[in-house]
Coordinates of C-alpha atoms in Angstrom, one line a residue:
Chain A
X208 CA -27.0 33.1 51.4
X209 CA -25.2 36.0 50.0
X210 CA -23.0 34.1 47.7
X211 CA -21.2 35.3 44.5
X212 CA -23.0 32.4 42.8
X213 CA -26.4 33.9 43.7
X214 CA -29.2 31.5 44.2
X215 CA -28.0 28.9 41.8
X216 CA -29.3 25.4 42.6
X217 CA -26.8 22.9 44.1
X218 CA -27.2 19.4 45.6
X219 CA -26.5 20.4 49.1
X220 CA -27.7 23.8 50.3
X221 CA -24.7 23.9 52.6
X222 CA -22.2 23.9 49.8
X223 CA -20.5 27.2 49.2
X224 CA -21.6 28.3 52.7
X225 CA -18.0 29.2 53.6
X226 CA -17.8 31.6 50.8
X227 CA -17.8 35.2 51.9
X228 CA -17.6 37.7 49.0
X229 CA -18.7 40.8 50.9
X230 CA -15.4 40.8 52.7
X231 CA -13.2 43.4 50.8
X232 CA -9.8 42.3 52.2
X233 CA -10.5 38.8 51.0
X234 CA -11.5 39.8 47.5
X235 CA -8.3 41.7 47.0
X236 CA -6.3 38.6 48.1
X237 CA -8.3 36.5 45.7
X238 CA -7.5 38.7 42.7
X239 CA -4.4 37.3 40.9
X240 CA -1.4 39.5 40.6
X241 CA -1.1 41.2 37.2
X242 CA 2.3 41.2 35.6
X243 CA 3.6 44.7 34.6
X244 CA 6.7 44.7 32.5
X245 CA 9.6 46.5 34.1
X246 CA 11.4 47.2 30.8
X247 CA 10.3 49.0 27.7
X248 CA 11.9 46.8 25.1
X249 CA 8.7 45.2 24.1
X250 CA 6.5 48.2 23.7
X251 CA 5.4 48.1 20.1
X252 CA 5.8 51.4 18.1
X253 CA 2.7 53.4 18.0
X254 CA 2.4 53.3 14.2
X255 CA 3.0 49.5 14.0
X256 CA 0.7 47.7 11.5
X257 CA 0.9 43.9 11.2
X258 CA 0.2 42.7 7.7
X259 CA 0.6 39.4 5.8
X260 CA 3.7 39.3 3.7
X261 CA 2.6 39.5 0.1
X262 CA 5.6 37.7 -1.3
X263 CA 5.4 34.0 -0.9
X264 CA 8.1 32.0 0.9
X265 CA 9.9 31.0 -2.3
X266 CA 10.3 34.5 -3.5
X267 CA 11.4 35.7 -0.1
X268 CA 14.1 33.1 -0.1
X269 CA 15.2 34.0 -3.7
X270 CA 15.4 37.7 -2.7
X271 CA 17.3 36.9 0.5
X272 CA 19.9 34.9 -1.4
X273 CA 20.3 37.5 -4.0
X274 CA 20.9 40.2 -1.3
X275 CA 23.3 37.9 0.5
X276 CA 25.4 37.7 -2.6
X277 CA 25.6 41.5 -2.9
X278 CA 26.1 42.5 0.8
X279 CA 29.3 40.8 1.7
X280 CA 31.1 42.2 -1.3
X281 CA 29.8 45.6 -0.6
X282 CA 31.1 45.4 3.0
X283 CA 34.5 44.3 1.7
X284 CA 34.8 47.2 -0.7
X285 CA 33.5 49.9 1.6
X286 CA 35.2 48.6 4.7
X287 CA 36.3 52.1 5.6
X288 CA 32.7 53.1 6.4
X289 CA 31.3 51.4 9.5
X290 CA 27.9 50.0 8.6
X291 CA 27.0 48.7 12.0
X292 CA 25.4 51.9 13.1
X293 CA 22.8 51.7 10.3
X294 CA 22.0 48.0 10.8
X295 CA 18.7 47.2 12.4
X296 CA 17.9 44.0 14.3
X297 CA 16.2 41.5 12.0
X298 CA 12.9 40.2 13.1
X299 CA 13.2 36.4 13.1
X300 CA 10.4 34.7 11.2
Chain B
X151 CA -3.0 9.0 21.7
X152 CA -6.0 7.0 21.1
X153 CA -6.7 4.7 18.3
X154 CA -9.0 6.2 15.6
X155 CA -11.0 3.7 13.8
X156 CA -10.8 3.5 10.0
X157 CA -14.4 2.4 9.8
X158 CA -16.5 4.9 7.9
X159 CA -19.3 5.0 10.4
X160 CA -16.9 5.6 13.2
X161 CA -15.3 8.3 11.2
X162 CA -18.6 10.0 10.6
X163 CA -19.4 10.0 14.3
X164 CA -15.9 11.4 15.0
X165 CA -16.5 14.2 12.5
X166 CA -19.7 15.1 14.5
X167 CA -17.8 15.6 17.7
X168 CA -14.2 16.3 16.9
X169 CA -12.7 19.4 15.5
X170 CA -9.6 18.8 13.4
X171 CA -6.4 20.4 14.5
X172 CA -5.9 23.9 13.0
X173 CA -5.0 23.9 9.4
X174 CA -5.7 20.3 8.9
X175 CA -9.4 20.3 8.0
X176 CA -8.8 19.4 4.4
X177 CA -6.5 16.5 5.3
X178 CA -9.0 15.4 7.9
X179 CA -11.8 15.4 5.3
X180 CA -9.6 13.6 2.8
X181 CA -9.4 10.6 5.1
X182 CA -12.8 9.6 3.9
X183 CA -11.3 8.9 0.6
X184 CA -9.7 5.9 2.1
X185 CA -13.2 4.5 2.6
X186 CA -14.8 5.7 -0.6
X187 CA -12.8 4.3 -3.5
X188 CA -13.5 3.6 -7.2
X189 CA -13.2 -0.1 -6.8
X190 CA -15.8 -1.2 -9.4
X191 CA -14.9 -1.2 -13.0
X192 CA -17.1 -1.1 -16.1
X193 CA -14.9 -2.5 -18.8
X194 CA -15.0 -1.5 -22.5
X195 CA -17.7 1.1 -22.2
X196 CA -19.5 2.0 -25.4
X197 CA -18.7 5.6 -25.7
X198 CA -18.6 8.2 -28.4
X199 CA -15.4 8.3 -30.4
X200 CA -14.0 11.4 -28.8
X201 CA -10.6 12.0 -27.3
X202 CA -11.2 12.8 -23.7
X203 CA -9.0 15.4 -22.4
X204 CA -9.6 15.9 -18.7
X205 CA -12.1 16.8 -15.9
X206 CA -12.1 20.5 -15.0
X207 CA -10.4 21.1 -11.6
X208 CA -13.7 21.7 -9.9
X209 CA -15.2 18.5 -11.3
X210 CA -18.0 20.3 -13.1
X211 CA -17.2 19.4 -16.7
X212 CA -15.5 16.7 -18.8
X213 CA -13.7 18.2 -21.7
X214 CA -13.3 16.2 -24.9
X215 CA -12.6 16.8 -28.6
X216 CA -14.0 15.1 -31.6
X217 CA -11.8 12.6 -33.4
X218 CA -11.3 15.0 -36.3
X219 CA -10.1 17.6 -33.9
X220 CA -12.6 20.2 -35.1
X221 CA -15.2 20.3 -32.3
X222 CA -15.3 20.6 -28.6
X223 CA -17.7 18.4 -26.7
X224 CA -18.4 19.1 -23.0
X225 CA -20.1 16.7 -20.7
X226 CA -21.4 17.1 -17.2
X227 CA -20.3 14.2 -14.9
X228 CA -23.3 12.8 -13.0
X229 CA -23.9 9.7 -10.9
X230 CA -25.9 6.6 -11.7
X231 CA -29.5 6.8 -10.7
X232 CA -31.4 3.6 -10.6
X233 CA -33.0 1.8 -7.8
X234 CA -33.1 -1.8 -6.8
X235 CA -36.2 -3.2 -5.1
X236 CA -34.7 -6.4 -3.8
X237 CA -33.3 -6.7 -0.3
X238 CA -29.9 -8.1 -1.3
X239 CA -28.9 -5.4 -3.7
X240 CA -25.1 -5.6 -3.3
X241 CA -24.8 -9.0 -4.9
X242 CA -26.8 -8.0 -7.9
X243 CA -25.0 -7.0 -11.0
X244 CA -25.5 -3.6 -12.4
X245 CA -28.4 -3.3 -14.9
X246 CA -27.2 -3.0 -18.5
X247 CA -28.4 0.6 -18.8
X248 CA -26.1 1.6 -15.9
X249 CA -23.1 0.4 -17.8
X250 CA -23.4 2.9 -20.6
X251 CA -21.3 6.1 -20.9
X252 CA -24.5 8.2 -20.9
X253 CA -25.4 7.0 -17.4
X254 CA -22.3 8.8 -16.1
X255 CA -22.1 11.8 -18.4
X256 CA -24.6 14.1 -19.9
X257 CA -23.6 15.9 -23.0
X258 CA -24.0 19.7 -22.6
X259 CA -23.0 21.0 -26.0
X260 CA -20.9 20.5 -29.0
X261 CA -19.1 23.6 -30.3
X262 CA -17.1 23.8 -33.5
X263 CA -13.9 25.6 -32.8
X264 CA -11.6 24.9 -35.7
X265 CA -12.4 26.0 -39.3
X266 CA -11.5 23.8 -42.3
X267 CA -7.7 24.0 -42.3
X268 CA -7.3 24.3 -38.6
X269 CA -7.1 21.6 -35.9
X270 CA -7.8 21.9 -32.2
X271 CA -4.7 21.1 -30.2
X272 CA -6.1 18.2 -28.1
X273 CA -3.3 18.5 -25.5
X274 CA -4.1 22.0 -24.7
X275 CA -6.7 23.2 -22.2
X276 CA -6.6 25.7 -19.4
X277 CA -9.4 26.3 -16.9
X278 CA -10.2 29.4 -15.0
X279 CA -12.1 28.1 -12.0
X280 CA -13.4 31.4 -10.6
X281 CA -15.4 32.3 -13.8
X282 CA -15.7 28.8 -15.2
X283 CA -13.9 29.9 -18.4
X284 CA -12.0 27.5 -20.5
X285 CA -9.1 28.3 -22.9
X286 CA -8.6 26.2 -26.0
X287 CA -6.2 26.5 -28.9
X288 CA -6.5 25.8 -32.6
X289 CA -3.8 26.0 -35.2
X290 CA -3.0 25.5 -38.8
X291 CA -0.2 23.2 -40.0
X292 CA 3.4 23.8 -38.9
X293 CA 5.8 25.1 -41.5
X294 CA 9.4 23.9 -40.9
X295 CA 12.4 25.8 -42.3
X296 CA 10.5 29.0 -42.2
X297 CA 12.6 32.1 -43.1
X298 CA 13.6 34.2 -40.2
X299 CA 11.9 37.5 -41.2
X300 CA 10.6 40.3 -39.0
X301 CA 12.7 39.6 -36.0
X302 CA 12.0 35.9 -35.9
X303 CA 14.6 33.4 -34.6
X304 CA 16.2 31.2 -37.1
X305 CA 15.5 27.5 -36.6
X306 CA 12.1 27.9 -34.9
X307 CA 9.2 26.6 -37.1
X308 CA 6.3 28.8 -38.0
X309 CA 2.5 28.3 -37.8
X310 CA 0.4 30.4 -40.1
X311 CA -2.4 31.0 -37.6
X312 CA -2.7 30.1 -33.9
X313 CA -6.0 31.1 -32.3
X314 CA -6.7 31.0 -28.5
X315 CA -10.4 30.7 -27.8
X316 CA -11.9 31.7 -24.5
X317 CA -15.2 29.9 -23.8
X318 CA -17.8 30.1 -21.1
X319 CA -18.1 26.5 -20.2
X320 CA -21.6 26.7 -18.8
X321 CA -23.0 27.1 -22.3
X322 CA -20.1 26.9 -24.7
X323 CA -20.4 30.5 -25.7
X324 CA -17.1 31.9 -27.3
X325 CA -16.2 35.0 -25.3
X326 CA -13.0 36.1 -27.0
X327 CA -10.3 35.0 -29.3
X328 CA -6.6 35.9 -29.6
X329 CA -4.8 35.2 -32.9
X330 CA -1.1 34.9 -33.5
X331 CA 0.0 34.9 -37.1
X332 CA 3.1 33.4 -38.5
X333 CA 4.3 32.6 -35.0
X334 CA 5.1 29.6 -32.9
X335 CA 3.7 28.8 -29.5
X336 CA 4.4 25.5 -27.9
X337 CA 0.8 24.2 -27.4
X338 CA 1.3 20.6 -26.4
X339 CA 0.6 20.0 -22.7
X340 CA 0.2 23.7 -22.1
X341 CA 4.0 24.2 -22.4
X342 CA 4.0 27.7 -23.9
X343 CA 1.1 29.1 -21.9
X344 CA 0.6 29.7 -18.1
X345 CA -2.4 30.8 -16.3
X346 CA -2.2 32.3 -12.8
X347 CA -5.4 33.8 -11.3
X348 CA -6.6 35.9 -14.2
X349 CA -3.2 36.5 -15.8
X350 CA -2.1 34.6 -18.8
X351 CA 1.4 34.4 -20.2
X352 CA 1.9 33.2 -23.8
X353 CA 5.4 32.6 -25.0
X354 CA 6.0 33.4 -28.7
X355 CA 9.0 31.2 -29.3
X356 CA 9.5 32.6 -32.8
X357 CA 9.6 36.2 -32.0
X358 CA 10.9 35.8 -28.4
X359 CA 8.2 37.7 -26.8
X360 CA 6.4 36.9 -23.6
X361 CA 2.8 38.2 -24.0
X362 CA 1.0 38.9 -20.7
X363 CA -2.8 39.0 -21.0
X364 CA -5.5 39.4 -18.5
X365 CA -8.8 37.5 -18.6
X366 CA -11.5 40.0 -17.4
X367 CA -14.6 38.8 -15.7
X368 CA -16.5 40.0 -18.8
X369 CA -14.7 37.4 -20.8
X370 CA -12.3 39.7 -22.7
X371 CA -8.7 38.8 -23.3
X372 CA -6.8 42.1 -22.7
X373 CA -3.2 42.6 -23.7
X374 CA -1.3 43.9 -20.7
X375 CA 2.3 43.9 -21.8
X376 CA 4.8 42.2 -24.1
X377 CA 8.2 41.4 -22.6
X378 CA 11.0 40.6 -25.0
X379 CA 12.3 43.3 -27.2
X380 CA 11.1 46.0 -24.7
X381 CA 10.6 45.6 -21.0
X382 CA 8.8 48.7 -20.0
X383 CA 5.7 50.0 -21.8
X384 CA 7.5 53.2 -22.9
X385 CA 10.8 51.6 -24.1
X386 CA 9.5 51.4 -27.7
X387 CA 8.6 55.1 -27.7
X388 CA 12.0 56.1 -26.3
X389 CA 14.0 54.0 -28.8
X390 CA 11.9 55.1 -31.7
X391 CA 12.4 58.8 -30.9
X392 CA 16.1 58.1 -30.6
X393 CA 16.2 56.3 -33.9
X394 CA 14.6 59.3 -35.6
X395 CA 17.4 61.5 -34.2
X396 CA 20.1 59.1 -35.4
X397 CA 18.6 58.8 -38.9
X398 CA 18.7 62.6 -39.3
X399 CA 22.3 62.9 -38.3
X400 CA 23.3 60.1 -40.7
X401 CA 21.4 61.7 -43.5
X402 CA 23.6 64.8 -43.0
X403 CA 26.7 62.7 -43.2
X404 CA 25.5 61.1 -46.4
X405 CA 25.0 64.5 -48.1
X406 CA 28.6 65.4 -47.3
X407 CA 30.0 62.3 -49.0
X408 CA 27.6 62.6 -52.0
X409 CA 30.4 63.1 -54.5
X410 CA 32.5 60.3 -53.0
X411 CA 33.0 57.0 -54.8
X412 CA 32.0 55.0 -51.7
X413 CA 28.5 56.5 -51.8
X414 CA 27.0 53.3 -52.9
X415 CA 28.4 51.4 -49.9
X416 CA 27.0 54.0 -47.4
X417 CA 23.6 53.7 -49.1
X418 CA 23.6 50.0 -48.5
X419 CA 24.5 50.2 -44.9
X420 CA 21.3 51.9 -43.6
X421 CA 21.4 52.6 -39.9
X422 CA 18.9 50.3 -38.2
X423 CA 18.9 50.8 -34.5
X424 CA 16.6 47.7 -34.1
X425 CA 19.4 45.4 -35.3
X426 CA 22.2 46.9 -33.3
X427 CA 20.5 46.6 -29.9
X428 CA 20.0 43.4 -28.1
X429 CA 16.4 42.8 -27.0
X430 CA 15.4 44.4 -23.7
X431 CA 15.2 41.2 -21.7
X432 CA 18.5 40.0 -23.0
X433 CA 20.1 43.3 -21.9
X434 CA 18.6 42.9 -18.5
X435 CA 20.0 39.4 -18.3
X436 CA 23.5 40.2 -19.5
X437 CA 23.9 43.3 -17.3
X438 CA 22.7 41.2 -14.3
X439 CA 25.3 38.6 -15.1
X440 CA 28.0 41.2 -15.6
X441 CA 27.2 43.0 -12.3
X442 CA 27.1 39.7 -10.4
X443 CA 30.5 38.6 -11.7
X444 CA 31.9 42.2 -11.1
X445 CA 30.8 42.2 -7.5
X446 CA 32.4 38.8 -6.7
X447 CA 35.9 40.3 -6.7
X448 CA 37.2 43.4 -5.0
X449 CA 40.5 43.6 -6.8
X450 CA 40.3 45.3 -10.1
X451 CA 42.7 43.0 -11.9
X452 CA 40.9 40.0 -10.7
X453 CA 37.6 41.5 -11.7
X454 CA 38.7 42.1 -15.3
X455 CA 40.1 38.6 -15.4
X456 CA 36.9 37.0 -14.1
X457 CA 34.8 39.1 -16.5
X458 CA 37.0 38.1 -19.4
X459 CA 36.9 34.4 -18.5
X460 CA 33.3 33.9 -17.5
X461 CA 31.5 36.6 -19.4
X462 CA 33.2 37.7 -22.5
X463 CA 34.4 34.2 -23.4
X464 CA 30.8 33.0 -23.5
X465 CA 29.3 36.3 -24.6
X466 CA 28.1 35.1 -28.0
X467 CA 26.5 32.0 -26.4
X468 CA 24.7 34.1 -23.9
X469 CA 23.5 36.4 -26.7
X470 CA 22.2 33.5 -28.6
X471 CA 20.1 32.2 -25.7
X472 CA 16.4 32.2 -26.4
X473 CA 13.4 32.0 -24.1
X474 CA 12.1 28.5 -23.9
X475 CA 9.4 28.4 -21.3
X476 CA 7.9 30.8 -18.8
X477 CA 5.7 30.4 -15.6
X478 CA 4.4 32.8 -13.0
X479 CA 5.7 32.7 -9.5
X480 CA 3.2 35.3 -8.4
X481 CA 1.5 38.2 -10.0
X482 CA 4.7 40.2 -10.4
X483 CA 7.4 37.6 -10.9
X484 CA 8.2 35.3 -13.8
X485 CA 10.4 32.2 -13.9
X486 CA 12.0 32.1 -17.4
X487 CA 14.0 29.3 -18.8
X488 CA 16.6 30.2 -21.4
X489 CA 18.4 27.8 -23.7
X490 CA 19.8 27.3 -27.1
X491 CA 17.7 27.4 -30.3
X492 CA 18.0 23.6 -30.8
X493 CA 16.6 22.8 -27.4
X494 CA 13.7 25.1 -27.7
X495 CA 11.8 23.0 -30.2
X496 CA 13.3 19.6 -29.6
X497 CA 11.6 17.0 -27.4
X498 CA 14.7 16.0 -25.5
X499 CA 15.7 19.3 -24.1
X500 CA 17.5 17.7 -21.1
X501 CA 20.7 17.3 -23.0
X502 CA 20.9 20.9 -23.9
X503 CA 22.4 23.4 -21.4
X504 CA 19.7 25.7 -20.0
X505 CA 19.5 28.6 -17.5
X506 CA 16.7 29.7 -15.3
X507 CA 16.0 33.4 -14.3
X508 CA 13.6 35.0 -12.0
X509 CA 12.3 38.3 -13.5
X510 CA 10.3 41.0 -11.8
X511 CA 7.8 42.4 -14.3
X512 CA 7.2 45.6 -12.4
X513 CA 10.7 46.7 -11.8
X514 CA 11.9 44.9 -15.0
X515 CA 14.9 43.5 -13.1
X516 CA 16.3 40.1 -13.1
X517 CA 16.4 38.9 -9.5
X518 CA 18.4 35.8 -9.8
X519 CA 19.9 33.6 -12.5
X520 CA 20.9 30.0 -12.2
X521 CA 22.3 27.3 -14.5
X522 CA 19.8 24.4 -14.6
X523 CA 22.1 22.2 -12.6
X524 CA 22.9 24.7 -9.9
X525 CA 22.9 23.4 -6.3
X526 CA 21.1 26.5 -5.1
X527 CA 18.3 26.1 -7.5
X528 CA 17.9 22.5 -6.6
X529 CA 17.7 23.3 -2.9
X530 CA 14.9 25.8 -3.6
X531 CA 13.2 23.1 -5.7
X532 CA 13.5 20.5 -3.0
X533 CA 12.3 22.8 -0.2
X534 CA 9.6 24.8 -2.0
X535 CA 8.4 22.7 -4.8
X536 CA 4.7 23.4 -4.2
X537 CA 5.4 27.1 -4.5
X538 CA 6.8 26.6 -7.9
X539 CA 3.4 25.1 -8.9
X540 CA 2.0 28.7 -8.4
X541 CA -1.6 27.6 -7.8
X542 CA -4.1 30.4 -8.0
X543 CA -5.3 31.9 -4.8
X544 CA -8.9 31.1 -5.8
X545 CA -8.7 27.4 -5.9
X546 CA -8.0 25.9 -2.5
X547 CA -7.9 22.3 -3.3
X548 CA -5.1 22.8 -5.8
X549 CA -2.8 23.7 -2.9
X550 CA -3.1 20.1 -1.6
X551 CA -1.5 18.3 -4.4
X552 CA 1.3 16.0 -3.1
X553 CA 4.8 17.0 -3.8
X554 CA 8.1 16.3 -2.2
X555 CA 7.9 19.6 -0.3
X556 CA 4.6 18.9 1.5
X557 CA 4.6 15.1 1.8
X558 CA 7.1 13.0 3.7
X559 CA 6.5 9.9 1.5
X560 CA 7.1 11.8 -1.7
X561 CA 10.2 13.3 -0.1
X562 CA 11.5 9.9 0.9
X563 CA 10.9 8.7 -2.7
X564 CA 12.9 11.6 -4.0
X565 CA 15.7 11.0 -1.5
X566 CA 16.0 7.4 -2.5
X567 CA 16.2 8.2 -6.1
X568 CA 18.9 10.8 -5.3
X569 CA 20.9 8.3 -3.3
X570 CA 20.8 5.8 -6.1
X571 CA 21.7 8.3 -8.8
X572 CA 25.2 7.8 -10.1
X573 CA 25.9 11.4 -10.6
X574 CA 24.6 14.1 -8.3
X575 CA 24.7 16.9 -10.9
X576 CA 23.0 14.7 -13.5
X577 CA 20.3 13.9 -11.0
X578 CA 19.8 17.6 -10.2
X579 CA 19.7 18.5 -13.9
X580 CA 17.1 15.9 -14.5
X581 CA 14.9 17.1 -11.6
X582 CA 15.4 20.8 -12.6
X583 CA 14.5 20.1 -16.2
X584 CA 10.9 20.0 -15.1
X585 CA 11.1 23.7 -14.2
X586 CA 9.3 25.9 -15.1
X587 CA 6.3 23.7 -14.5
X588 CA 3.5 23.4 -17.0
X589 CA 0.2 24.9 -15.9
X590 CA -2.6 22.6 -14.5
X591 CA -0.7 19.5 -15.4
X592 CA -1.4 17.7 -12.1
X593 CA -4.7 16.1 -11.1
X594 CA -6.0 17.3 -7.7
X595 CA -7.7 14.0 -7.1
X596 CA -7.2 12.8 -3.5
X597 CA -6.5 9.3 -4.7
X598 CA -3.0 10.6 -5.8
X599 CA -2.4 12.0 -2.3
X600 CA 0.8 10.3 -1.2
X601 CA -0.2 10.3 2.5
X602 CA -3.4 8.3 1.7
X603 CA -2.3 5.8 -0.9
X604 CA 0.8 4.1 -2.3
X605 CA 0.9 3.3 -6.0
X606 CA 3.4 2.7 -8.7
X607 CA 4.0 6.1 -10.3
X608 CA 5.5 4.6 -13.5
X609 CA 2.1 3.2 -14.3
X610 CA -0.1 5.9 -12.9
X611 CA 0.4 9.4 -11.4
X612 CA -1.2 12.8 -11.0
X613 CA 0.5 14.1 -14.2
X614 CA -1.7 13.9 -17.2
X615 CA 0.8 12.3 -19.5
X616 CA 0.4 8.9 -21.2
X617 CA 2.0 6.0 -19.4
X618 CA 3.1 2.6 -20.4
X619 CA 0.3 0.1 -19.9
X620 CA 0.5 -3.4 -18.7
X621 CA -2.2 -6.1 -18.4
X622 CA -1.9 -6.1 -14.6
X623 CA -4.1 -3.9 -12.6
X624 CA -2.6 -0.9 -10.8
X625 CA -2.8 -1.3 -7.1
X626 CA -3.6 1.5 -4.6
X627 CA -2.4 0.5 -1.2
X628 CA -3.2 2.3 2.0
X629 CA -0.4 4.3 3.7
X630 CA -1.9 4.0 7.1
X631 CA -3.0 1.1 9.2
X632 CA -4.0 -1.6 8.0
X633 CA -1.7 -1.0 5.0
X634 CA -3.9 -3.1 2.9
X635 CA -4.8 -3.1 -0.8
X636 CA -7.7 -0.7 -1.1
X637 CA -8.6 -0.7 -4.8
X638 CA -7.2 -1.6 -8.2
X639 CA -7.4 0.3 -11.5
X640 CA -7.2 -1.9 -14.6
X641 CA -7.1 -0.2 -17.9
X642 CA -7.9 -2.1 -21.1
X643 CA -10.2 -5.1 -21.5
X644 CA -11.1 -7.3 -18.6
X645 CA -9.5 -10.4 -19.9
X646 CA -6.4 -8.6 -21.0
X647 CA -5.5 -7.8 -24.5
X648 CA -5.1 -10.5 -27.1
X649 CA -1.7 -9.5 -28.4
X650 CA 0.7 -9.2 -25.5
X651 CA 3.5 -7.8 -27.6
X652 CA 1.7 -4.8 -29.0
X653 CA 2.7 -1.5 -27.5
X654 CA 0.0 -0.2 -25.2
X655 CA -0.2 3.2 -23.6
X656 CA -2.9 4.4 -21.2
X657 CA -3.9 7.6 -19.5
X658 CA -6.3 8.3 -16.7
X659 CA -8.8 10.9 -16.0
X660 CA -9.7 11.2 -12.3
X661 CA -12.6 13.2 -11.1
X662 CA -11.2 15.7 -8.6
X663 CA -13.9 15.1 -6.0
X664 CA -16.1 12.1 -6.8
X665 CA -14.8 8.5 -6.7
X666 CA -14.9 8.3 -10.4
X667 CA -12.2 7.8 -13.0
X668 CA -11.9 7.0 -16.7
X669 CA -9.0 5.0 -18.1
X670 CA -8.3 5.0 -21.8
X671 CA -5.9 2.4 -23.2
X672 CA -4.6 2.7 -26.7
X673 CA -3.0 -0.2 -28.5
X674 CA -0.8 0.9 -31.3
X675 CA -0.7 -1.7 -34.0
X676 CA 2.4 -1.3 -36.0
X677 CA 1.5 -3.6 -38.9
X678 CA -1.0 -2.5 -41.5
X679 CA -3.8 -1.6 -41.2
X680 CA -2.3 1.0 -38.8
X681 CA -5.2 1.3 -36.3
X682 CA -5.3 2.6 -32.8
X683 CA -7.7 0.6 -30.7
X684 CA -9.0 2.6 -27.8
X685 CA -10.6 0.9 -24.8
X686 CA -12.3 3.1 -22.3
X687 CA -13.1 1.8 -18.8
X688 CA -15.1 3.6 -16.1
X689 CA -14.0 3.1 -12.5
X690 CA -16.4 4.2 -9.7
X691 CA -17.6 3.4 -6.3
X692 CA -20.6 1.1 -6.6

């Protein structure tokens, strides 16, 4: 029997007798559809390197709070210069 | 969800077939400690008259000091080895030879560390697990009311000689020494010294310098930097070259006024740049505070008002702040506690106002600055307590010590104390007074894991401080089903002490891995003869 499972033993020799792998149209139907993304938002930049953050979570939090204290005041004093253009979306951790 | 048996055999079978969930392999393995407990006690063991300090964090050595505080004695913990030929062994009592101290500990060596007029500080010990190095300290007597010379802070006592000894614990060989003369370092309970990986920070309270040293694999103590008067390595050079320039210009001015009758006055007022500048770290701190207050307001008038009220009004108090205690947060950041001179040396520092700053050693910048009752600092403490412990990357098991940030039971306990506290700010101040943490002050023993056992932490805890002792045994109760009493630790004699009124304190040395613990109970007899009676018990799994 020309089966994709070869000549593997089975209880009943008639098992898998319906299987026809030599049929090309059937094999293409059997292959699952592959998803291809239609947008390019999630293409990673070519030079992206993923590393572990060296600062531990406590220090990250301390630095974040320190920067928070500085930035709102800076925005208030420099409110003539729009800063939104230079902002980058933060990666949520 | 299927019921997992707490039977040890069932657990061993489970271990053969089940893989623990990702990241929980240590917690999974620790469950076996619910089954293997130090339930048997050998009371009043005849042991050498040493003061036992602690087990090293990998469980390889027991550190003790001789009673005269001149020698270090190191033991290797081992297990009992005797066999019983009878069939019904469990009911037999232990043979007498098994009840000796020597059956549990083998003496490795005895090394004299202190010379004639020095004493080993028996509350000081730091262990570098990766190389099995131990750091000890000896010091001469303290001199109170020492004159404040050479940049010393007035009010801080002086010790003629403090020596830090680095030993290889395998054989007791002294690898290196670091001496501080006429200085003061808080040695008790490792307060003035912090070890992180191979970096050591020693706080000289008297000269207000944070010394950073590195312990090399060869065993050398190498001085890396000294933060205090100068922050960067080349600050001293820069200031000295400036001082030379200033001295030259002043000399010219003096020659012009030579014939003047105020010549004598000028001669006395020698220009000394060292005295007119605040120390480097203080400058960083004050400028950080100034900039922070300046940035809070946008209107110039309000800014000046704020600066005047909050900064200049307290300027002298801020200038008088001294460094109390330091710890590492990671290899580049220090957590520094500042306070007044009185609080630096007193035992009850809680009543004195204090401030905490995070300092980046590489950029020499202060990252943040909090008062010790600040809400923000308390939130960080509550959420990230175990990161404040700054355990070395090399020792994995030290990362599993229960704290209220990694254990729900400890967090519940903290929350209940917080709810009962009468004043929220007082409560926060009390909690934050433990920051910066002392290095290696918690035992990594799984018996103190709050998710395994419940115990009275007024009588026993992972911290290596003396506790009030009672005659009742200390119970360890399972946190999980069946919530039963698992074992008891009773310090002191089996029958209880004769004099119920005498003050008793006890401390416990738990082996980090084996079900083995030592309890030492000391009875302080107030009436003459003033004697301290020590009773040592060994608790182990029979």
